[in-house]
Structure formats: structure tokens, C-alpha cells
Amino acid sequence: MMTVIDTGEFGLMVTDEPVPHGGTGEGPSPLQAILGALCGCESVTFNRTAAEMDFQYDGIDFEAEFTIDIRGRLGVRGVTQHFQTIRVQATLYTSESEERIRAVVAETEARCPVFNLVSDAGVKLEVLWVHQPSRPAAS
């Protein structure tokens, strides 16, 4: 089930399935890759938007999870094969005000192509932005 994708200038990308699902476990599943694309796109879009709005921050950490109804992937008619829900927690490290945070987040979500693709597909998408004043020190 492993698939190697030539992404051009960025080299090869691998998607796979876990061993218990018949894969080799050599890479993220295609659904996990979509989560990565969502978080990466949110991050890039936030960065550009923050720069335009002169918003200062030290970074963002993302955690994401999804639910699916496996019956859809098993061919049961009438059951969606794609995500049922996606939940993302974005921990934003900044000393900016809550009002400014809300403004940058709203503009980011309005502009982010992957966020809007998932939303437009009818997937229940919940993104929780958590504000932290500073990034924890590395151990």
C-alpha cells in the first residue's frame, strides 16, 4: 500500500498504512497527510497574515486528530468515506492581545486554502486556538 509521490522540486513523499491495516508503516496514511497539509497550510497562512498585520509571535504548535466511520471505507452505501470530524488544537505563543489574536486567526481561516477545502467538503472542522505567552524551554 505504500505510495511514493514525486513532488518535483521537493523530492519524494511517501504515504502508507499501518501494518495492521495491510501497509508497511513507512509513512503517514493519506488521511494523516491531509491533516499535515491542513496544519502546514494554517501555519504558512498565519505567518503571512501576521506579517501583514504586524502581529508578533514566537511560533505555533499543532495537534490534530480525525474521526471516520470505517463502514464507509468498507463500501457500506450511504456512509461517508471521508472524515466525519477534524479537530485541531493550535497553541500560539505570543504576547499580543486576545482581540489581535482573534483578528489574525479570523483572517487566516478566511485565506487558508486547505482549511476552506475541508470546510467546503462539509467536514465538521473544529480548530481551537490556545494562547500561551511564551514557548516552553527545550529540555
Coordinates of C-alpha atoms in Angstrom, one line a residue, residues 12-85:
L12 CA 9.7 12.2 -2.8
M13 CA 6.9 11.9 -0.3
V14 CA 5.6 8.6 1.0
T15 CA 2.1 7.7 2.1
D16 CA 1.3 4.3 3.6
E17 CA -1.0 2.5 6.0
P18 CA -0.1 0.9 9.4
V19 CA 1.0 -2.7 9.3
P20 CA -2.3 -3.9 10.9
H21 CA -4.2 -2.3 8.0
G22 CA -2.1 -4.0 5.4
G23 CA 0.6 -1.4 4.9
T24 CA 4.3 -1.3 5.7
G25 CA 4.1 1.6 8.2
E26 CA 6.7 3.5 6.2
G27 CA 4.8 6.8 6.2
P28 CA 1.6 8.6 7.2
S29 CA -1.7 7.4 5.9
P30 CA -3.3 9.5 3.2
L31 CA -5.7 10.9 5.8
Q32 CA -2.9 11.7 8.1
A33 CA -1.1 13.5 5.2
I34 CA -4.3 15.7 4.8
L35 CA -4.1 16.6 8.5
G36 CA -0.4 17.6 8.0
A37 CA -1.4 19.6 4.9
L38 CA -4.1 21.4 6.9
C39 CA -1.8 22.2 9.8
G40 CA 1.0 23.3 7.5
C41 CA -1.2 25.5 5.4
E42 CA -2.7 27.1 8.5
S43 CA 0.8 27.8 9.7
V44 CA 2.0 29.3 6.5
T45 CA -1.1 31.3 6.1
F46 CA -1.0 32.5 9.7
N47 CA 2.7 33.6 9.2
R48 CA 1.8 35.7 6.1
T49 CA -1.2 37.2 7.7
A50 CA 0.6 38.0 10.9
A51 CA 3.4 39.8 8.9
E52 CA 0.8 41.9 7.1
M53 CA -0.9 42.8 10.3
D54 CA 2.4 43.5 12.2
F55 CA 1.5 40.7 14.6
Q56 CA 4.4 39.3 16.7
Y57 CA 4.5 35.7 17.8
D58 CA 7.2 33.1 18.6
G59 CA 5.6 30.1 17.0
I60 CA 2.6 27.7 16.7
D61 CA 2.4 24.1 17.7
F62 CA -0.4 22.0 16.1
E63 CA -2.1 18.8 17.3
A64 CA -4.7 17.2 15.0
E65 CA -7.0 14.2 15.1
F66 CA -9.9 13.0 13.0
T67 CA -12.8 10.6 13.1
I68 CA -14.2 8.5 10.3
D69 CA -16.9 5.9 10.1
I70 CA -14.9 2.9 8.9
R71 CA -18.1 1.4 7.3
G72 CA -17.8 4.0 4.5
R73 CA -14.3 2.8 3.6
L74 CA -15.6 -0.8 3.7
G75 CA -18.1 0.0 1.0
V76 CA -21.3 0.4 3.0
R77 CA -23.5 2.6 0.9
G78 CA -24.8 5.8 2.4
V79 CA -21.9 6.1 4.8
T80 CA -19.3 8.8 4.0
Q81 CA -15.9 7.5 3.2
H82 CA -14.0 10.7 4.3
F83 CA -13.5 12.5 7.6
Q84 CA -16.5 12.8 9.9
T85 CA -14.7 15.4 12.0

